[in-house]
XYZ file of C-alpha atoms in Angstrom:
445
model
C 73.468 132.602 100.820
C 73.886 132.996 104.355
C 70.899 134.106 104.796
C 69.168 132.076 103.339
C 70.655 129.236 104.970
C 69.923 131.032 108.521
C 66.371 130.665 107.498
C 66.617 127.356 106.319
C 67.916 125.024 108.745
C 68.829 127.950 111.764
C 72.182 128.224 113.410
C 73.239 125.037 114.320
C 72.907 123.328 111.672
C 74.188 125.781 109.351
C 77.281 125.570 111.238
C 77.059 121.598 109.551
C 76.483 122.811 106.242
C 79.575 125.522 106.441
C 83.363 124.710 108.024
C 82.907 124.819 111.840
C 84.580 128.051 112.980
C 85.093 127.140 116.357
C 87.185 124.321 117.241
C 86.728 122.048 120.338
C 89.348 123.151 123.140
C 91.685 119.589 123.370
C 91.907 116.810 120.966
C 93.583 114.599 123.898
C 92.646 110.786 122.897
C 91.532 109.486 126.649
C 92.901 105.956 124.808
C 96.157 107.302 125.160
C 95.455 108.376 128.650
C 94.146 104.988 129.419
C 97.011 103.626 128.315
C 99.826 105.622 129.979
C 98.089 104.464 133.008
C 98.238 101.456 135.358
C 95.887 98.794 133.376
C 92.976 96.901 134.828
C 89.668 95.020 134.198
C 87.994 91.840 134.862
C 89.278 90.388 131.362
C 93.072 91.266 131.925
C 95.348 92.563 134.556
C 97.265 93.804 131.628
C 94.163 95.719 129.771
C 93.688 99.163 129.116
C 90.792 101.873 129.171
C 90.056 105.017 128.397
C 87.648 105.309 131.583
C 91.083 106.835 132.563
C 91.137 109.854 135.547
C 91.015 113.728 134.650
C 88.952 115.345 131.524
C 88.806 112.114 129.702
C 86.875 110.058 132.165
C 84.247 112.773 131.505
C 83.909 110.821 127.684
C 81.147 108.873 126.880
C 82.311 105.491 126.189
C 85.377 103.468 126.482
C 87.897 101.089 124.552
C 89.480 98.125 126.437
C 92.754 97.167 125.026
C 93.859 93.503 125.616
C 97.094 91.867 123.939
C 96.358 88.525 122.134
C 99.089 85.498 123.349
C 99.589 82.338 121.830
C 97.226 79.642 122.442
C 97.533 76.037 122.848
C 97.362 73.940 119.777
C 95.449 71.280 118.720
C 98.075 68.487 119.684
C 98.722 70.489 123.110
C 95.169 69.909 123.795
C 95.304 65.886 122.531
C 98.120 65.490 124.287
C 99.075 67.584 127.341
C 102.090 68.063 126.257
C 103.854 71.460 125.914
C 103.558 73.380 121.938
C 104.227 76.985 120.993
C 101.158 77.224 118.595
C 101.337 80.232 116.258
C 97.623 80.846 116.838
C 97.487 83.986 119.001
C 94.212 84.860 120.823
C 91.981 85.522 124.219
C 90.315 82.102 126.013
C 86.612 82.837 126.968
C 86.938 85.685 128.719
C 84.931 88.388 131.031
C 85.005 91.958 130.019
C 83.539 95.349 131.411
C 80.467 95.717 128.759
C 81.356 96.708 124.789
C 79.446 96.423 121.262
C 82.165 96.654 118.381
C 85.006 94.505 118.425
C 88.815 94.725 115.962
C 91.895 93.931 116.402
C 95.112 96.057 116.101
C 98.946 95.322 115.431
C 101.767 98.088 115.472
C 103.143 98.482 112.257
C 100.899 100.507 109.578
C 102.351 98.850 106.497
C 102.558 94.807 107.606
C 99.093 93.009 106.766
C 97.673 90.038 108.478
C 97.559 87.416 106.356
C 95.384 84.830 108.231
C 91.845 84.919 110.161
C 90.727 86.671 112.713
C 87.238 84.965 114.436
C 85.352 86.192 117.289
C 82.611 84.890 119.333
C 80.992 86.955 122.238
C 78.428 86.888 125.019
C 75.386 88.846 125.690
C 75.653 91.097 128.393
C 74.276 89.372 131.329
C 73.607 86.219 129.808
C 75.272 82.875 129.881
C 74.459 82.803 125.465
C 77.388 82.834 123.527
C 77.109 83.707 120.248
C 78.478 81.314 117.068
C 82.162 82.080 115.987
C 82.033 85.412 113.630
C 84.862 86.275 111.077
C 85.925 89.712 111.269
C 87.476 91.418 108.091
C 91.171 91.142 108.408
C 91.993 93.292 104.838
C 91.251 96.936 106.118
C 94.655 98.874 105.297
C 92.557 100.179 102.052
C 90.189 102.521 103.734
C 92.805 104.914 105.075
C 94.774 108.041 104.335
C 97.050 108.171 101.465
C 100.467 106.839 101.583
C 103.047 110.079 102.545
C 99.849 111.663 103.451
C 100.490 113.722 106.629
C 97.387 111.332 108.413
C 98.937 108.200 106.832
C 102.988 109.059 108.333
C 101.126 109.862 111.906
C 102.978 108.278 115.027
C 99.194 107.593 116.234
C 98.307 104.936 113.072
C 98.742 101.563 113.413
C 97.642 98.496 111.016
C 93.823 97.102 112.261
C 91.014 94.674 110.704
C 87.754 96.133 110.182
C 85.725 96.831 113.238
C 82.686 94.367 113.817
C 79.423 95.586 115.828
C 78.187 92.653 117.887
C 75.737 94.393 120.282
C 75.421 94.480 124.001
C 78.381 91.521 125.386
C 80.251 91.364 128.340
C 82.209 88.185 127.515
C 84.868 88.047 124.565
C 86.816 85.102 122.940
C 89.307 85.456 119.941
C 91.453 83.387 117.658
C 93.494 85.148 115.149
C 95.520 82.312 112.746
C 98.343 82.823 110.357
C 97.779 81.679 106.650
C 98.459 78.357 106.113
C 100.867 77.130 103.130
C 99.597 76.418 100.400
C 98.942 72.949 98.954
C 101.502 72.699 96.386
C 104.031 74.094 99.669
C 102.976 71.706 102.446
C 106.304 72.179 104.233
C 106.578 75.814 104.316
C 105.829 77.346 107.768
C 102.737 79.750 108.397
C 103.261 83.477 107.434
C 103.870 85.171 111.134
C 101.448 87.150 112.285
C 101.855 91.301 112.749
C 103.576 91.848 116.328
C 101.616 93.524 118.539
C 98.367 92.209 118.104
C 95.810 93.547 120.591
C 92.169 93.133 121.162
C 89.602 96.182 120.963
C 86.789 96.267 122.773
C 84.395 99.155 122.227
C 81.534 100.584 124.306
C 80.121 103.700 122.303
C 78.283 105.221 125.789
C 75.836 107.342 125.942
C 75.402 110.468 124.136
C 75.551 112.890 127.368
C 73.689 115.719 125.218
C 70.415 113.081 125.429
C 68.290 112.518 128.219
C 68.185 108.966 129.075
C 64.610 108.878 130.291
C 61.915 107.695 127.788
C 64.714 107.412 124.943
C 66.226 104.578 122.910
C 69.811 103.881 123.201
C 71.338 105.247 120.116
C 68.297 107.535 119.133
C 69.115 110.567 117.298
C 69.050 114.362 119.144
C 66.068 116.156 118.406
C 66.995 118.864 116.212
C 70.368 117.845 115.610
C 69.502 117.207 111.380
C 70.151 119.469 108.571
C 66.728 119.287 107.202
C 65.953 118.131 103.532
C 66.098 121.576 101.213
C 64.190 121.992 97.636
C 65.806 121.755 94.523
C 65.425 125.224 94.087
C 67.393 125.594 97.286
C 69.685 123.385 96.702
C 70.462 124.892 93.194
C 71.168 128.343 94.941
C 73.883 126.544 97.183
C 75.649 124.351 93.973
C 76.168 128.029 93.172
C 77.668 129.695 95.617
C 79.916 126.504 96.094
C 81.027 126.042 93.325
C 79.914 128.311 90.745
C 78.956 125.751 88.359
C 75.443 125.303 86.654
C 73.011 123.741 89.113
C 72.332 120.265 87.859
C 71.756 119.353 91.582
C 69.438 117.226 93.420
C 67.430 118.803 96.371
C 69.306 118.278 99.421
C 68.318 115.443 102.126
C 68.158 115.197 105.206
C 71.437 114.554 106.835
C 71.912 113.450 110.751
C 74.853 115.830 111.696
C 77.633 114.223 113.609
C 76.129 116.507 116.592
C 72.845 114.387 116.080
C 74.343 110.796 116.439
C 76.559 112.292 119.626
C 80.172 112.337 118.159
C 82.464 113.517 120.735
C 84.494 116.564 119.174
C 87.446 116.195 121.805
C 88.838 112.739 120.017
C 89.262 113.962 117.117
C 92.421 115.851 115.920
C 91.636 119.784 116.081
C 91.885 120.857 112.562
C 90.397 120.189 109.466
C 91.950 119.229 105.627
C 89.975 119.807 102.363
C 91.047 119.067 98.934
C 90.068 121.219 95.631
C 86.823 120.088 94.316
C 84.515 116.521 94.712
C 85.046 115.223 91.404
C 83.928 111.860 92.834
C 82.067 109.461 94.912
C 83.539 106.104 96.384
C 80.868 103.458 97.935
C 82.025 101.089 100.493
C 79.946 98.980 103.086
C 81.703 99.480 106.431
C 82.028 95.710 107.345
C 80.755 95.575 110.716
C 78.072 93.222 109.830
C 74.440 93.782 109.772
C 73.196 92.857 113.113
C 72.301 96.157 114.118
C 68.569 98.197 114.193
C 68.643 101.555 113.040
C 67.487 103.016 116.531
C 71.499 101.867 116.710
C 72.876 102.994 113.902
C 74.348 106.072 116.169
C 75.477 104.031 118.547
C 77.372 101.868 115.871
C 79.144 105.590 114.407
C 79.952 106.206 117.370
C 81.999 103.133 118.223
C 83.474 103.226 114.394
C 84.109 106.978 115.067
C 86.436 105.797 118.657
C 87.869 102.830 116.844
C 89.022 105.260 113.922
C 90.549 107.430 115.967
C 91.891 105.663 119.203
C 92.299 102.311 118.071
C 93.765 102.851 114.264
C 94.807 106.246 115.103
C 93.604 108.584 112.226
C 92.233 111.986 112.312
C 88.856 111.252 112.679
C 86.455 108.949 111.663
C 87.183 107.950 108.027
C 84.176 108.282 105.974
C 82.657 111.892 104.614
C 79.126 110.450 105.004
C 77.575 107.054 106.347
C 73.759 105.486 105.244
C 72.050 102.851 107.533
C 69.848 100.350 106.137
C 66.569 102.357 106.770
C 67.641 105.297 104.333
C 69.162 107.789 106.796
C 72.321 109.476 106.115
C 74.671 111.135 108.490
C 77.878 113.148 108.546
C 80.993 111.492 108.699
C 84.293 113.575 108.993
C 84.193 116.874 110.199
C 84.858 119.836 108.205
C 81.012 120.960 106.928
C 79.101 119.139 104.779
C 79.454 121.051 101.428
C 82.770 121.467 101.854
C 85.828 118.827 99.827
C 86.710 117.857 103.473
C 89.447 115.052 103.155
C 88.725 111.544 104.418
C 90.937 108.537 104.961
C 88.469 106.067 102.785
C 90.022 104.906 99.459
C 94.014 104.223 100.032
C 95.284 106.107 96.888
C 92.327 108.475 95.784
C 91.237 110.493 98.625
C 92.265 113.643 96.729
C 89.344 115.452 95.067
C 86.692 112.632 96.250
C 84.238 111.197 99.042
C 83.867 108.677 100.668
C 79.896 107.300 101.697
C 79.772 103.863 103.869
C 76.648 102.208 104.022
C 76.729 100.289 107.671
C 76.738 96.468 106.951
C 78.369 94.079 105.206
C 77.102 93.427 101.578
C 79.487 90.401 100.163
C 76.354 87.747 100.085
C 73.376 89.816 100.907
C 71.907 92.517 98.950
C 71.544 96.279 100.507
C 68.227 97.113 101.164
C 66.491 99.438 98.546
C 66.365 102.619 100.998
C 70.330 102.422 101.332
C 70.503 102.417 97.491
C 67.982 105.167 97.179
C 70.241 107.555 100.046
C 73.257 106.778 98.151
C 71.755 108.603 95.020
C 69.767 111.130 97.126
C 73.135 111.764 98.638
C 75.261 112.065 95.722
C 72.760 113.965 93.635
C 73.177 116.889 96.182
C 76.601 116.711 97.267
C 78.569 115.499 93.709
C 75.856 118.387 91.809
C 77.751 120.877 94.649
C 80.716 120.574 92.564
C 79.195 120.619 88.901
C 79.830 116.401 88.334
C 77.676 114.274 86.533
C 76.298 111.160 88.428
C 76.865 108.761 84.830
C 79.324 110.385 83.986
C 83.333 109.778 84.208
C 86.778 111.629 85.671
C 89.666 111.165 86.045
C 92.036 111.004 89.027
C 95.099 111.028 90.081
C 96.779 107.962 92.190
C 97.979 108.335 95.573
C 99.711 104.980 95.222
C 97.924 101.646 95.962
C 97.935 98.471 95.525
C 95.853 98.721 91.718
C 97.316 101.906 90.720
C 101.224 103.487 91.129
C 101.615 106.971 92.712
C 101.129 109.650 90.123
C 99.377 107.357 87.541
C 96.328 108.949 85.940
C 92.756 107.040 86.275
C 89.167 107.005 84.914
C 86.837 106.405 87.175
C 83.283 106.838 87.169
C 81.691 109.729 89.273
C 80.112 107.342 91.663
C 82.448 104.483 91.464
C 82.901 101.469 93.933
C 86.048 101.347 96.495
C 87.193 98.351 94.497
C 87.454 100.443 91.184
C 90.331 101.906 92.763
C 91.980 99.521 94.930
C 92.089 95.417 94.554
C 89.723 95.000 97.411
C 86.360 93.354 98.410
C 84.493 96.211 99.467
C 81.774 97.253 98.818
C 80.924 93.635 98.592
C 79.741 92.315 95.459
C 76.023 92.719 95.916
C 76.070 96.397 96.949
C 78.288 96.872 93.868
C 76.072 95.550 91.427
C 73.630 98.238 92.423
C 75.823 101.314 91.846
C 74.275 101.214 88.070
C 71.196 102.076 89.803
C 72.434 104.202 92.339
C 73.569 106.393 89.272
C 70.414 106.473 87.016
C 68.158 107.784 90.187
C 71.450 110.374 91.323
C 71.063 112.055 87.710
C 67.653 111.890 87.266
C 67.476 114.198 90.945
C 69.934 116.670 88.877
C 67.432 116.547 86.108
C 69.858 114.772 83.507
C-alpha cells in the first residue's frame, strides 16, 4: 500500500493521504500574543493584532480585535440628548487592511439573539459597500458538548465568519431581539458580554512566490492527485478492510496547497472509529468570492477557527468551492476518521464537507454538487458506507437530539438533519438527493 501510494502521488502528498508523523514545533496562537500585548491600530487605540513581536510576527496574516460599545440611538440622534441605546457596534471606521469579518462574545454557551450587520470599504477606495447581515446562529458547527475541544479555556461563542474581500474601512451594528408583538413592553434580550469585532487578513502564503501569481492561487504540486477506481479500491482495503464499493479518488488541494499555517493549530490530532457518515453544510461567508480566492478565504476561516473562536483547528474535514475543487480541512490525513468540530452533537464517527458560500436563496452551482459526490464516493466507500443508504448515530447532545439518544441518519445527510439549524441553506439541501445518486453510482451501486 505504501508503495503504491509512493508511486502514486510521491512523498508529500502521501504524507496528506496518511496521519502526518511529524508535528509542527509550537502551536503558540500569535492572537494570543497580540493580545497580551500593548494594543494599537488606526481603527482603535484599544485593538489588538497578531502582527505581534517574536516568532509570530513571522505568520502570514493577521486578526484585529476591536470591542463593540454602545451606540447612540435613534432618539439620541433626533434629539441630542443623552440615551444608553442597547445597540452595540463600531461608527465608520479605518482599519489596517482585512477580507473576512465575525464577531465574538466570551461565553461559549450564551447565543446572540439579535442581528449582527456589517458594511465595509474597499481598500483604497472611498466605496462603501451596502449593509450585509452576517450569520449570528453559529454555536452548531462546533465540537461536542463535554468534548475535550468544546470545555477548552480558548473557545468562546462567535457568528459565522463573512468574506468581504479587500477593505480597509469597517462599520458594525449588532442589535438585541426585539419583543415580540403580543409583548410590546418587555425589554430587548441583552446582548452576550464581550462582544468584539474580528477583522481578518489571510496574508500571503510565504511558500508562494508573489511574482506572476494570483493572490490566493494554489502551490504547484501541493494536490493529492485524482487516483483510478482500481486504486482507490486497493486503499478502501487497506483502510478499512471492507469490500471496495468506492469511487476513484479526486483530486484534493492539501491544506499545504491553499498555505495553512501548521503553527496555529493545536499540535495533536483526534480521530474517531470509523466514517459512518457525511454532514453538508455551506460555510456562510457569502458568495462574493472567485475561486483564484477560495485559498485565501480557508485561510481566513482556518485563523478565525482557531484564534478568534478558539478550537483546535479549522472545523471542517473537507471544504468545495463553487468551481468543483475540494481541499483538506482539519488535519490528521485524509483517509483517516480525523475528528472535526462541524455538527454540535454528531461529530463522532462522521465528516464534515463545507461548500464555501451561502446557499439559503441561491442554488449551488452544479460543480459543487458534483465534488460533494466525487468526494463522498471516495472517502464514505473508505469505510465500507453506502452513499443512499442509512446509519445510525449516536447524540452528543444538541439542540434536536439529547445526549446518548440513538439516530438515523442518512449516509450523506444535511447539518440540519441533526441539529435545528439553517445550514446548509435550503437550496443546497434540496440537492443532497442528487448528491447521493451520482456518490453511489462512482461506487458502482
Amino acid at each position: 500500500m505504501r508503495a503504491l501510494l509512493a508511486t502514486s502521488i510521491g512523498v508529500t502528498c502521501a504524507a496528506a493521504l496518511t496521519l502526518p508523523l511529524a508535528a509542527p514545533a509550537s502551536s503558540t496562537s500569535d492572537s494570543a500574543a497580540g493580545r497580551a500585548s500593548a494594543a494599537h491600530g488606526p481603527a482603535s487605540t484599544a485593538a489588538t493584532t497578531s502582527a505581534a513581536a517574536g516568532p509570530a510576527a513571522e505568520l502570514p496574516g493577521s486578526t484585529q480585535s476591536l470591542p463593540l460599545s454602545p451606540l447612540p440611538s435613534a432618539a439620541t440622534r433626533a434629539t441630542g440628548s443623552p440615551a444608553r441605546s442597547a445597540v452595540r457596534g463600531l461608527p465608520r471606521s479605518d482599519a489596517r487592511p482585512f477580507s473576512l469579518v465575525g464577531v465574538v462574545w466570551d461565553d461559549v454557551d450564551t447565543e446572540l439573539h439579535g442581528t449582527v450587520q456589517i458594511r465595509t470599504r474597499a481598500t483604497g477606495t472611498t466605496h462603501w459597500s451596502d449593509w450585509q447581515s452576517v450569520e449570528t446562529h453559529n454555536s452548531e458547527h462546533a465540537a461536542d458538548p463535554g468534548s475535550a475541544e468544546g470545555k477548552a479555556r480558548t473557545v468562546r461563542g462567535s457568528t459565522s465568519p463573512l468574506w468581504v474581500g479587500d477593505s480597509d474601512g469597517i462599520e458594525v451594528r449588532v442589535s438585541p431581539e426585539a419583543p415580540g408583538p403580543q409583548d410590546r413592553a418587555a425589554t430587548p434580550v441583552e446582548l452576550p458580554g464581550g462582544l468584539r469585532l474580528e477583522l481578518v487578513d489571510p496574508g500571503e502564503d510565504p511558500r508562494q512566490p508573489t511574482a506572476g501569481r494570483a493572490r490566493g492561487a494554489v502551490r504547484t504540486g501541493a494536490v493529492i492527485p485524482a487516483a483510478t477506481k482500481a486504486d482507490s479500491g486497493t486503499e478502501a482495503l487497506a483502510a478499512a478492510g471492507a469490500k471496495p464499493y468506492i469511487g476513484p479518488r479526486p483530486r484534493i488541494i492539501t491544506r499545504k496547497g491553499w498555505g495553512a499555517n501548521e503553527k496555529l493549530r493545536e499540535r495533536r490530532f483526534a480521530y474517531t472509529k470509523s466514517v459512518k457518515a457525511a454532514f453538508v453544510h455551506h460555510s456562510a461567508t457569502g458568495n462574493n468570492y472567485r475561486c483564484s480566492q477560495a485559498p485565501a478565504v480557508l485561510r481566513s476561516i482556518y485563523r478565525y477557527h482557531v484564534q478568534s473562536s478558539g478550537w483546535r483547528d479549522f472545523g471542517y474535514n473537507f471544504a468545495v468551492d463553487k468551481c468543483g475543487n475540494i481541499y483538506e480541512g482539519r488535519a490528521g490525513g485524509v483517509t483517516k476518521a480525523v475528528l472535526g468540530a462541524h455538527t454540535l452533537g454528531f461529530n463522532t464517527n462522521s465528516m464534515g464537507v463545507a461548500v464555501l458560500g451561502t446557499f439559503t436563496s441561491k442554488n449551488p452551482p452544479a460543480a459543487a454538487v458534483n465534488a460533494i459526490a466525487k468526494l463522498t464516493a471516495w472517502k464514505l466507500g473508505l469505510f465500507g458506507a453506502n452513499p443512499k443508504g442509512k446509519t445510525t448515530l449516536v447524540s452528543g447532545g444538541g439542540n434536536r437530539y439529547k445526549k446518548g439518544k440513538k439516530v438515523k441518519l442518512n449516509v450523506i445527510s444535511g447539518h440540519r438533519d441533526g441539529f435545528a439549524t439553517e445550514c446548509p441553506g435550503g437550496r443546497l439541501y434540496k440537492k443532497l438527493g442528487t448528491a447521493r445518486t451520482s456518490s453511489a453510482r462512482l461506487q458502482g451501486r
